[in-house]
Short mmCIF file of C-alpha atoms and ligand atoms in Angstrom, two decimals:
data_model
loop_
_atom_site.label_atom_id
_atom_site.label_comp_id
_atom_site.label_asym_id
_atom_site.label_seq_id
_atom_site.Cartn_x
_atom_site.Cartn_y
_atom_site.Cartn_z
CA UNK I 1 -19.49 32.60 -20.67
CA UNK I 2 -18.02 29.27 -20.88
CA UNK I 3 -16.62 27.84 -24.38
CA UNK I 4 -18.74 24.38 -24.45
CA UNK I 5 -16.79 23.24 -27.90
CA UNK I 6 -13.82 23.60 -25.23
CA UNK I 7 -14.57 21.21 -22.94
CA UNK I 8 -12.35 19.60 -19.68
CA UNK I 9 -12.85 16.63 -18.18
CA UNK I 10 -11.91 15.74 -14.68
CA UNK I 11 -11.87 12.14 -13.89
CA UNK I 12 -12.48 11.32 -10.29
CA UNK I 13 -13.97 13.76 -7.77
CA UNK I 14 -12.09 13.18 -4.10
CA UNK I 15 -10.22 16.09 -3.06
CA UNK I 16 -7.61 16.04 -5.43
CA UNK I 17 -10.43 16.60 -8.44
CA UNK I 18 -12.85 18.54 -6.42
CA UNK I 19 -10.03 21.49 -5.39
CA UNK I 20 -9.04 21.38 -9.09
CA UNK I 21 -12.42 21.88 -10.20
CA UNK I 22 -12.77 24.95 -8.03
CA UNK I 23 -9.72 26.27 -9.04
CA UNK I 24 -10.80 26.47 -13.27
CA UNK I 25 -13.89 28.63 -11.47
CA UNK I 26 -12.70 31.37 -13.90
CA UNK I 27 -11.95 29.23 -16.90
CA UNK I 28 -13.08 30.15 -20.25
CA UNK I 29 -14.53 26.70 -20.95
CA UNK I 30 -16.68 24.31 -19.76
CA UNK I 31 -15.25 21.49 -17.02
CA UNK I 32 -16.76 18.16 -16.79
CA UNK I 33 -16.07 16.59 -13.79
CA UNK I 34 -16.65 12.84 -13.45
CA UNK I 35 -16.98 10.63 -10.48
CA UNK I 36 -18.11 6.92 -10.39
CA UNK I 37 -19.47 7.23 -6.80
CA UNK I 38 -23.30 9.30 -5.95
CA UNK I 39 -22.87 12.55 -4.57
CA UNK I 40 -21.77 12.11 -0.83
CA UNK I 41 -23.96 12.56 1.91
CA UNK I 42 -23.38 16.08 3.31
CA UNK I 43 -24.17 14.91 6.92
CA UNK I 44 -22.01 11.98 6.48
CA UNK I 45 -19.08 14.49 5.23
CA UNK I 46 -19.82 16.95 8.12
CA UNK I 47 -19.30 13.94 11.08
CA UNK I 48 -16.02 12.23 9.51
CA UNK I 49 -13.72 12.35 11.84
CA UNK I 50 -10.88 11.39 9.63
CA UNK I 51 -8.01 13.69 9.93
CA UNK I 52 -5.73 15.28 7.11
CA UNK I 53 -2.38 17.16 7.15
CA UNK I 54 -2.63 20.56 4.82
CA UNK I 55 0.26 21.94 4.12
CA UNK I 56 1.04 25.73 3.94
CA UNK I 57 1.52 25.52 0.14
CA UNK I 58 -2.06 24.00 0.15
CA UNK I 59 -3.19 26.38 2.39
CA UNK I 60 -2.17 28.91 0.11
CA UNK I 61 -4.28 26.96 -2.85
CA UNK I 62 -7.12 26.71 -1.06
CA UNK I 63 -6.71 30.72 -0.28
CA UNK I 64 -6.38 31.57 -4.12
CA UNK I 65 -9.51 29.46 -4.84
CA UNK I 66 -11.73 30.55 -1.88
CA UNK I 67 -12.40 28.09 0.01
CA UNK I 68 -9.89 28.76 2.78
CA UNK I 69 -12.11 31.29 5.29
CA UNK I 70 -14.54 28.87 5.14
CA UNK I 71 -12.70 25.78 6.54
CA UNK I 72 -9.77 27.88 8.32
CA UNK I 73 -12.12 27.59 11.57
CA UNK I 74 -11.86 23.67 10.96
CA UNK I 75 -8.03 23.71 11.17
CA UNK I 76 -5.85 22.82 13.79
CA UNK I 77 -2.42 24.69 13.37
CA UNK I 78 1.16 22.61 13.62
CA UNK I 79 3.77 24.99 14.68
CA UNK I 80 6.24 22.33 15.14
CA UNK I 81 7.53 19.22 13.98
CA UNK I 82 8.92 16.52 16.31
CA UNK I 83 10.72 13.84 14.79
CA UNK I 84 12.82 11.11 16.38
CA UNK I 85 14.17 7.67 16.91
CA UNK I 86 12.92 5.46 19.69
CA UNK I 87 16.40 3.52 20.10
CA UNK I 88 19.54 6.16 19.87
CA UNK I 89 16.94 8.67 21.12
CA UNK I 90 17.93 11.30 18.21
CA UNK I 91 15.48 13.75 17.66
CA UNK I 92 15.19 17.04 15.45
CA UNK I 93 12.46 19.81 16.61
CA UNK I 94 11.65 21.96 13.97
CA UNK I 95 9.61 25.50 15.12
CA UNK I 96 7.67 27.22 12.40
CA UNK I 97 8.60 30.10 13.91
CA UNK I 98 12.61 29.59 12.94
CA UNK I 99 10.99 29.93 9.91
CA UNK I 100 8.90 32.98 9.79
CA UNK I 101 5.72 31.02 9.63
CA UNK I 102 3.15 31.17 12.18
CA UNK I 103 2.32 27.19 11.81
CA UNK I 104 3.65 24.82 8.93
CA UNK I 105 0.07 24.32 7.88
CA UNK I 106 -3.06 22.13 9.77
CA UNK I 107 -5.42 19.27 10.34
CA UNK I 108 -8.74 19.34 9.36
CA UNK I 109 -11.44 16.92 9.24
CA UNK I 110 -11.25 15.20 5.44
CA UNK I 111 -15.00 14.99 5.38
CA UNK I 112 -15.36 18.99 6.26
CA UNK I 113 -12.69 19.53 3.30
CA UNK I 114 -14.71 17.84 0.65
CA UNK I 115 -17.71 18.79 1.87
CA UNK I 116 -16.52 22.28 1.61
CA UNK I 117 -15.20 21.46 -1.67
CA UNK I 118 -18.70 20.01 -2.97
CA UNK I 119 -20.35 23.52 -1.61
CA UNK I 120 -18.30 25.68 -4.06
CA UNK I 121 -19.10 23.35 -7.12
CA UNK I 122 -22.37 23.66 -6.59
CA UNK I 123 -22.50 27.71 -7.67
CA UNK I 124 -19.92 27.05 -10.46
CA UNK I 125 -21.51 28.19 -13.57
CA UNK I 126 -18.90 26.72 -15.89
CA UNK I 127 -18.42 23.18 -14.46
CA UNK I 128 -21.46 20.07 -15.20
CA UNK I 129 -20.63 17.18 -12.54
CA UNK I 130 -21.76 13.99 -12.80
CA UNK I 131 -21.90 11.79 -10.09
CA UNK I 132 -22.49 8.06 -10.59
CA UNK I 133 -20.71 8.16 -13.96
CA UNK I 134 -17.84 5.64 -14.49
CA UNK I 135 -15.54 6.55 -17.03
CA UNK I 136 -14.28 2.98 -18.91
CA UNK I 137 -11.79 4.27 -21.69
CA UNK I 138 -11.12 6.95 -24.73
CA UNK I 139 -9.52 7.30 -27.41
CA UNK I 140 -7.62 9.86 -29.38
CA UNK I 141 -8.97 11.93 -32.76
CA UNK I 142 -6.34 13.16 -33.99
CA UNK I 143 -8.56 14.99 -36.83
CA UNK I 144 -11.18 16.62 -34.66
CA UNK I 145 -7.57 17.30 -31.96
CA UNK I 146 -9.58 15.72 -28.80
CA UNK I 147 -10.28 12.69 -26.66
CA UNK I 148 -13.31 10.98 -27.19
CA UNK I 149 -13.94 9.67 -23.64
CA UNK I 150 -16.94 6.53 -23.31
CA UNK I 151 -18.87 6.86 -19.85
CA UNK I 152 -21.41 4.39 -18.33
CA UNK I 153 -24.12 5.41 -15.36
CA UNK I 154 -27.13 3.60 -14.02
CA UNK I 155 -29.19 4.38 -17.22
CA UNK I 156 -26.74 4.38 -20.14
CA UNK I 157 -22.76 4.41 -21.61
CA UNK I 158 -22.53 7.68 -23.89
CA UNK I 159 -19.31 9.90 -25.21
CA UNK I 160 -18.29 13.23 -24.86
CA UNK I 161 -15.08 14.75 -26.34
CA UNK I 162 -12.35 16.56 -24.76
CA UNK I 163 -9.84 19.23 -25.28
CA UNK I 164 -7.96 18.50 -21.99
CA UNK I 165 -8.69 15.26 -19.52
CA UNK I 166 -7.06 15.08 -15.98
CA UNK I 167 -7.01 11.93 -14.33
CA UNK I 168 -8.11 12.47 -10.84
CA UNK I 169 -8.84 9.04 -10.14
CA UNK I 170 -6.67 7.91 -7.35
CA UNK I 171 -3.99 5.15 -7.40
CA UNK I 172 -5.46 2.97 -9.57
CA UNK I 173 -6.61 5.31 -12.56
CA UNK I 174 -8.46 4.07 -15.72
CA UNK I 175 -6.73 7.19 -18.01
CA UNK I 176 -3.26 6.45 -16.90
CA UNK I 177 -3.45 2.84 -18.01
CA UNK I 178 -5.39 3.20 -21.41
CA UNK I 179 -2.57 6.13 -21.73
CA UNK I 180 -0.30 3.33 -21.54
CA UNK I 181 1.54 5.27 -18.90
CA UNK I 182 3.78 2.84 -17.03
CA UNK I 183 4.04 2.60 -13.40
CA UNK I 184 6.59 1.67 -10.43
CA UNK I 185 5.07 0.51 -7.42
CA UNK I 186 6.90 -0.74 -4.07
CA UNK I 187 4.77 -2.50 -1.69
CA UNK I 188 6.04 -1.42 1.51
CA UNK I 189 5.00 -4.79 3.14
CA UNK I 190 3.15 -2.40 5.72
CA UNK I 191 -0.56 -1.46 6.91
CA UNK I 192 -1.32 2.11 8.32
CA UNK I 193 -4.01 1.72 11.15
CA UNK I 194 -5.10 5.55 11.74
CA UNK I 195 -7.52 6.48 14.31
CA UNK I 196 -8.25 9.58 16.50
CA UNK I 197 -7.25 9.76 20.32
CA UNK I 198 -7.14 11.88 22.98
CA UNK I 199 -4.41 12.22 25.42
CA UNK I 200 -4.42 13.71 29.12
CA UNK I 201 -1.63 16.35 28.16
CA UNK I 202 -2.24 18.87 25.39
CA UNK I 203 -0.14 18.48 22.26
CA UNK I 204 0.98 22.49 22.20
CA UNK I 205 0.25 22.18 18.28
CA UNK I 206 3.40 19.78 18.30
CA UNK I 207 3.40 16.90 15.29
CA UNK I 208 5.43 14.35 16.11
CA UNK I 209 6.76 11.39 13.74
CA UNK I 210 8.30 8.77 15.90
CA UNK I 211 10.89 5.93 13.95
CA UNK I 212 11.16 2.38 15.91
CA UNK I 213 11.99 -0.93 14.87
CA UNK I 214 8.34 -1.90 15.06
CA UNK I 215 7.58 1.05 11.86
CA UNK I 216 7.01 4.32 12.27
CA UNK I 217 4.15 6.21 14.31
CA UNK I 218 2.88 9.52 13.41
CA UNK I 219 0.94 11.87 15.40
CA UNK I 220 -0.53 14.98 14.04
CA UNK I 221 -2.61 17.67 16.44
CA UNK I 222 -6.09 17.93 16.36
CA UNK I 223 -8.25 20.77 18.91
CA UNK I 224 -6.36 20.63 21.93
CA UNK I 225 -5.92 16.91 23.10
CA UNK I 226 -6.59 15.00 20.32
CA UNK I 227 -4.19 13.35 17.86
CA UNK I 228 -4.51 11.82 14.41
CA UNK I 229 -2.92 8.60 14.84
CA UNK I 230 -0.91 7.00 12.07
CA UNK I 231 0.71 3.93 13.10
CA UNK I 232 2.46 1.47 10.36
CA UNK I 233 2.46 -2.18 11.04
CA UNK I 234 4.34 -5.11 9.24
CA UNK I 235 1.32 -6.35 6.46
CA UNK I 236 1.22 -9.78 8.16
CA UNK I 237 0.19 -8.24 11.54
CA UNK I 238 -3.39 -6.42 9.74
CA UNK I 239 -5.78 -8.97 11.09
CA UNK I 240 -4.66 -8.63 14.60
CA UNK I 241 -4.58 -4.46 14.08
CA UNK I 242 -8.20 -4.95 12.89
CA UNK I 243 -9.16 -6.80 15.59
CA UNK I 244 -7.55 -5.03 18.22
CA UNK I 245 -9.34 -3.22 21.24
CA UNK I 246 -8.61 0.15 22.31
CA UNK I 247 -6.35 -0.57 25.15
CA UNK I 248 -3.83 -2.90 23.03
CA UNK I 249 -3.95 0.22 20.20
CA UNK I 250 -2.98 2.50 22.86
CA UNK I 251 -0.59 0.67 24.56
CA UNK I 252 1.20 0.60 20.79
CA UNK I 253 0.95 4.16 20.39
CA UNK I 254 2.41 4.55 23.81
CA UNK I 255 4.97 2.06 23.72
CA UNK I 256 6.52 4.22 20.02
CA UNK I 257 5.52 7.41 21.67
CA UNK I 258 6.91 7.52 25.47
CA UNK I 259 4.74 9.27 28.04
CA UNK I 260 5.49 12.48 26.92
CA UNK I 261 1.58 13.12 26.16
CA UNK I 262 0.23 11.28 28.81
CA UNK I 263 -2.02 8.54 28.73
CA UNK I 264 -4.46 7.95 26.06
CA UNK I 265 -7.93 8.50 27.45
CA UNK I 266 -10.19 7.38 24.23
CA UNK I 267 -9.56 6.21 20.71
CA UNK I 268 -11.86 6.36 17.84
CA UNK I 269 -12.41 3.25 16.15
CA UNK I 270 -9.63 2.10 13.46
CA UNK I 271 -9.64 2.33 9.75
CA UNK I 272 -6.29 0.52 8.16
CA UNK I 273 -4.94 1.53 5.01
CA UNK I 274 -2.57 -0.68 2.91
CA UNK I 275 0.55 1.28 1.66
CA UNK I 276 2.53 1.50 -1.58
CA UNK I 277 4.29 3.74 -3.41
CA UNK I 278 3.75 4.33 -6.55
CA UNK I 279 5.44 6.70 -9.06
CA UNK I 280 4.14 6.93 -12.90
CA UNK I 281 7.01 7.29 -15.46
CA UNK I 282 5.52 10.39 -16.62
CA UNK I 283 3.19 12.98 -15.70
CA UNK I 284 1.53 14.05 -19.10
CA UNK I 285 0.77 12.05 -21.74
CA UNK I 286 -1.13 13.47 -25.23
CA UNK I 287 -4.82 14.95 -24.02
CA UNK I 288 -3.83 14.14 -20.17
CA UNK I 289 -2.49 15.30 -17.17
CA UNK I 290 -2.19 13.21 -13.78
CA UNK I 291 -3.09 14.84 -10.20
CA UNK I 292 -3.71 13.86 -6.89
CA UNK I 293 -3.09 9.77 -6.31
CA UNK I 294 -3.17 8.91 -10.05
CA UNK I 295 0.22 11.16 -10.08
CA UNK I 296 1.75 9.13 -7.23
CA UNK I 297 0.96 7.50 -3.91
CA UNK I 298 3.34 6.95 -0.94
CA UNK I 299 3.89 6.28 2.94
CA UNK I 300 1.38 8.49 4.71
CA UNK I 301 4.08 9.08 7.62
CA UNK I 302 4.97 12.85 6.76
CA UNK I 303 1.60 13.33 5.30
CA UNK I 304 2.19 14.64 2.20
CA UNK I 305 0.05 12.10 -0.44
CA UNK I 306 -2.30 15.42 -1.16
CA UNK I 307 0.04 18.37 -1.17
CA UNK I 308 2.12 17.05 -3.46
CA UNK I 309 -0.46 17.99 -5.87
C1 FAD O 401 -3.40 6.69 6.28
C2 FAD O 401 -3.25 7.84 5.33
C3 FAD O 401 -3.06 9.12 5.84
C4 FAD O 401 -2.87 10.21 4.96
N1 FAD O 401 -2.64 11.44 5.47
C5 FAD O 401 -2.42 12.47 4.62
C6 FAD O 401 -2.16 13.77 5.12
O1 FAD O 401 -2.12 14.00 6.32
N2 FAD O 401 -1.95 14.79 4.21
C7 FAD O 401 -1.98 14.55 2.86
O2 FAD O 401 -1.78 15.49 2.07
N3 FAD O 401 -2.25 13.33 2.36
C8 FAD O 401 -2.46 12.30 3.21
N4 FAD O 401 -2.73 11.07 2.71
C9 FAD O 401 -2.88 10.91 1.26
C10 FAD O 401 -4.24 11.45 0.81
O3 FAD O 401 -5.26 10.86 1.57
C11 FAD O 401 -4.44 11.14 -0.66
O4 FAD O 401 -3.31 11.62 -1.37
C12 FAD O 401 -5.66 11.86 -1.20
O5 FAD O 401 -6.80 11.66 -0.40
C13 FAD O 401 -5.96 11.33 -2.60
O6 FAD O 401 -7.00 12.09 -3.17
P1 FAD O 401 -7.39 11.88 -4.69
O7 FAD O 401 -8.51 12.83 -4.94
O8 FAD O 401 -6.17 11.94 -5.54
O9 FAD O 401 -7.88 10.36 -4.79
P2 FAD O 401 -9.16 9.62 -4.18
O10 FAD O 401 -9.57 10.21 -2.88
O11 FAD O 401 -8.83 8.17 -4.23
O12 FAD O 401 -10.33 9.96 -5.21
C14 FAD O 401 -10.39 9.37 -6.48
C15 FAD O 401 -11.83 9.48 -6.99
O13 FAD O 401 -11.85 9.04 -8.35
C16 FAD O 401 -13.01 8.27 -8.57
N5 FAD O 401 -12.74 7.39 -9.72
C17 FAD O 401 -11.77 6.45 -9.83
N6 FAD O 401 -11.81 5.87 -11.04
C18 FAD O 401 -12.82 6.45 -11.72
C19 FAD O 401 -13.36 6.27 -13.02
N7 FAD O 401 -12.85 5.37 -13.89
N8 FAD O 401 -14.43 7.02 -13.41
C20 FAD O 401 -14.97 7.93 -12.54
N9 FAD O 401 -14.50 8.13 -11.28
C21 FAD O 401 -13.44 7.42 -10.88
C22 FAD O 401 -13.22 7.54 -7.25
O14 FAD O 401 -14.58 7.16 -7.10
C23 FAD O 401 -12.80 8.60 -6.22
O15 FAD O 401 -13.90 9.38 -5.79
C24 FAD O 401 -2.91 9.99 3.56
C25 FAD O 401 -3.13 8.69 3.05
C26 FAD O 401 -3.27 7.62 3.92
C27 FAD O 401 -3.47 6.24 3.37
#
């Protein structure tokens, strides 16, 4: 039985939030989890092609919370690690298997990971979600010892106090700020223009991340063919990167890459992502904890944004 005077509140509901939720499954109080956005189409989840890079440590998560046997048959093992410069032609290989490991983790489909995510929520007798609901600030009562947090959906704004709240809200997070928690950010001055293609040679479960004087290009493994594409482009070049058709993409790719896979025989159409890192001064403040992109955001080239945690 869940504690309801000992309530949790989750603020924001993307994977970060969602694979927290499922991981207070056995709390002894109730967790409240929050997201401004409806519920996500489940078809919509199940068809997003959108790639992500799961380490083993968050393999290992999503083990301990249970969700792992049911997306493991979604996951496309990297067993090694190519990385290199295009000029001097230096390159490091690292094999999983150097390392006792039979892969250093996988890509799976971000949709199929949420979606996943959303399933397990849905039996979880001690959590109340509440899509559509926009948190807009709190405040602290020191008396009662909890955070008195002021929500707003499509019929009302209400309250609810807090023992605990995690901001789970991505880069730009509403708890943070009213926290006062101060922020560094760097602008890399760059774009990431990710995509899915396929390539006439299989990849062999090989990531590679490719440095040129253009920016970097990352390419993670996907079913047999098929890469995620990550390639970072100077900011001032994002119109053209938008606009671009599938041959000029591919001849980019190819041009950072070599012909080492091949040609590229289709690309999926583009989504570009503008990049910044961003590192709060502190993790906890009173009544809150950061995770996910509220705790930090940075370059997406060694895919790490959502293991870190
Ligand atoms: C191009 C690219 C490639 C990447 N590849 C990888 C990779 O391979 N591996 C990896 O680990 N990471 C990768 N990342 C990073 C990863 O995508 C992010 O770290 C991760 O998705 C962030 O998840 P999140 O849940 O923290 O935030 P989000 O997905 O941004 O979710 C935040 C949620 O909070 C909600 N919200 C915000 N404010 C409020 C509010 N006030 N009230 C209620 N709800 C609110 C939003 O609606 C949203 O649903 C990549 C990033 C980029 C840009």
């Amino acid at each position: 039985m869940s504690n309801e005077s000992e309530r949790l509140l989750i603020s924001g509901a993307g994977a970060a939030g969602l694979s927290l939720a499922v991981g207070l499954k056995d709390a002894p109080y109730e967790v409240v989890l929050v997201d401004q956005n409806p519920v996500p189409d489940k078809d919509f989840l199940a068809q997003d092609t959108r790639q992500i890079a799961l380490s083993k440590r968050s393999q290992y998560y999503l083990e301990s919370i249970g969700i792992w046997d049911s997306i493991k048959s979604y996951v496309t093992p990297i067993e090694k690690v190519h990385v290199s410069e295009k000029v001097f032609r230096t390159r490091v290989i690292l094999n999983a298997a150097d390392h006792e490991l039979d892969n250093f983790g996988g890509l799976i489909p971000l949709g199929r990971l949420i979606l996943t995510l959303h399933e397990a929520i849905e039996s979880q007798d001690n959590l109340l979600y509440l899509p559509d609901t926009k948190l807009l600030r709190y405040y602290a009562d020191h008396e009662a010892d909890e955070a008195v947090c002021h929500f707003k959906n499509s019929e009302a704004e209400f309250s609810h106090a807090f023992k605990w709240m995690i901001a789970a809200e991505g880069t730009h997070s509403t708890l943070r700020e009213m926290a006062g928690i101060q922020t560094a950010f760097t602008d890399y001055d760059q774009v990431a223009v990710i995509a899915v293609g396929t390539f006439e040679k299989p990849h062999n479960n090989v990531a590679y991340e490719r440095f040129t004087s253009r920016g970097p290009l990352a390419l993670l493994p996907v079913n047999t063919h098929e890469m995620a594409i990550i390639l970072t482009v100077k900011r001032e070049e994002r119109a053209k990167w938008e606009a671009a058709s599938d041959s000029s993409f591919s001849d980019e790719v190819l041009f950072r890459i070599g012909a080492e896979l091949g040609m590229i025989t289709s690309v999926t159409k583009r989504h570009v992502w503008d990049l910044k890192l961003m590192v709060p001064k502190t993790l906890c403040a009173e009544y809150l904890t950061l995770a996910g992109n509220s705790a930090h955001a940075l370059h997406p080239i060694a895919g790490q944004g959502l293991n870190l945690g």
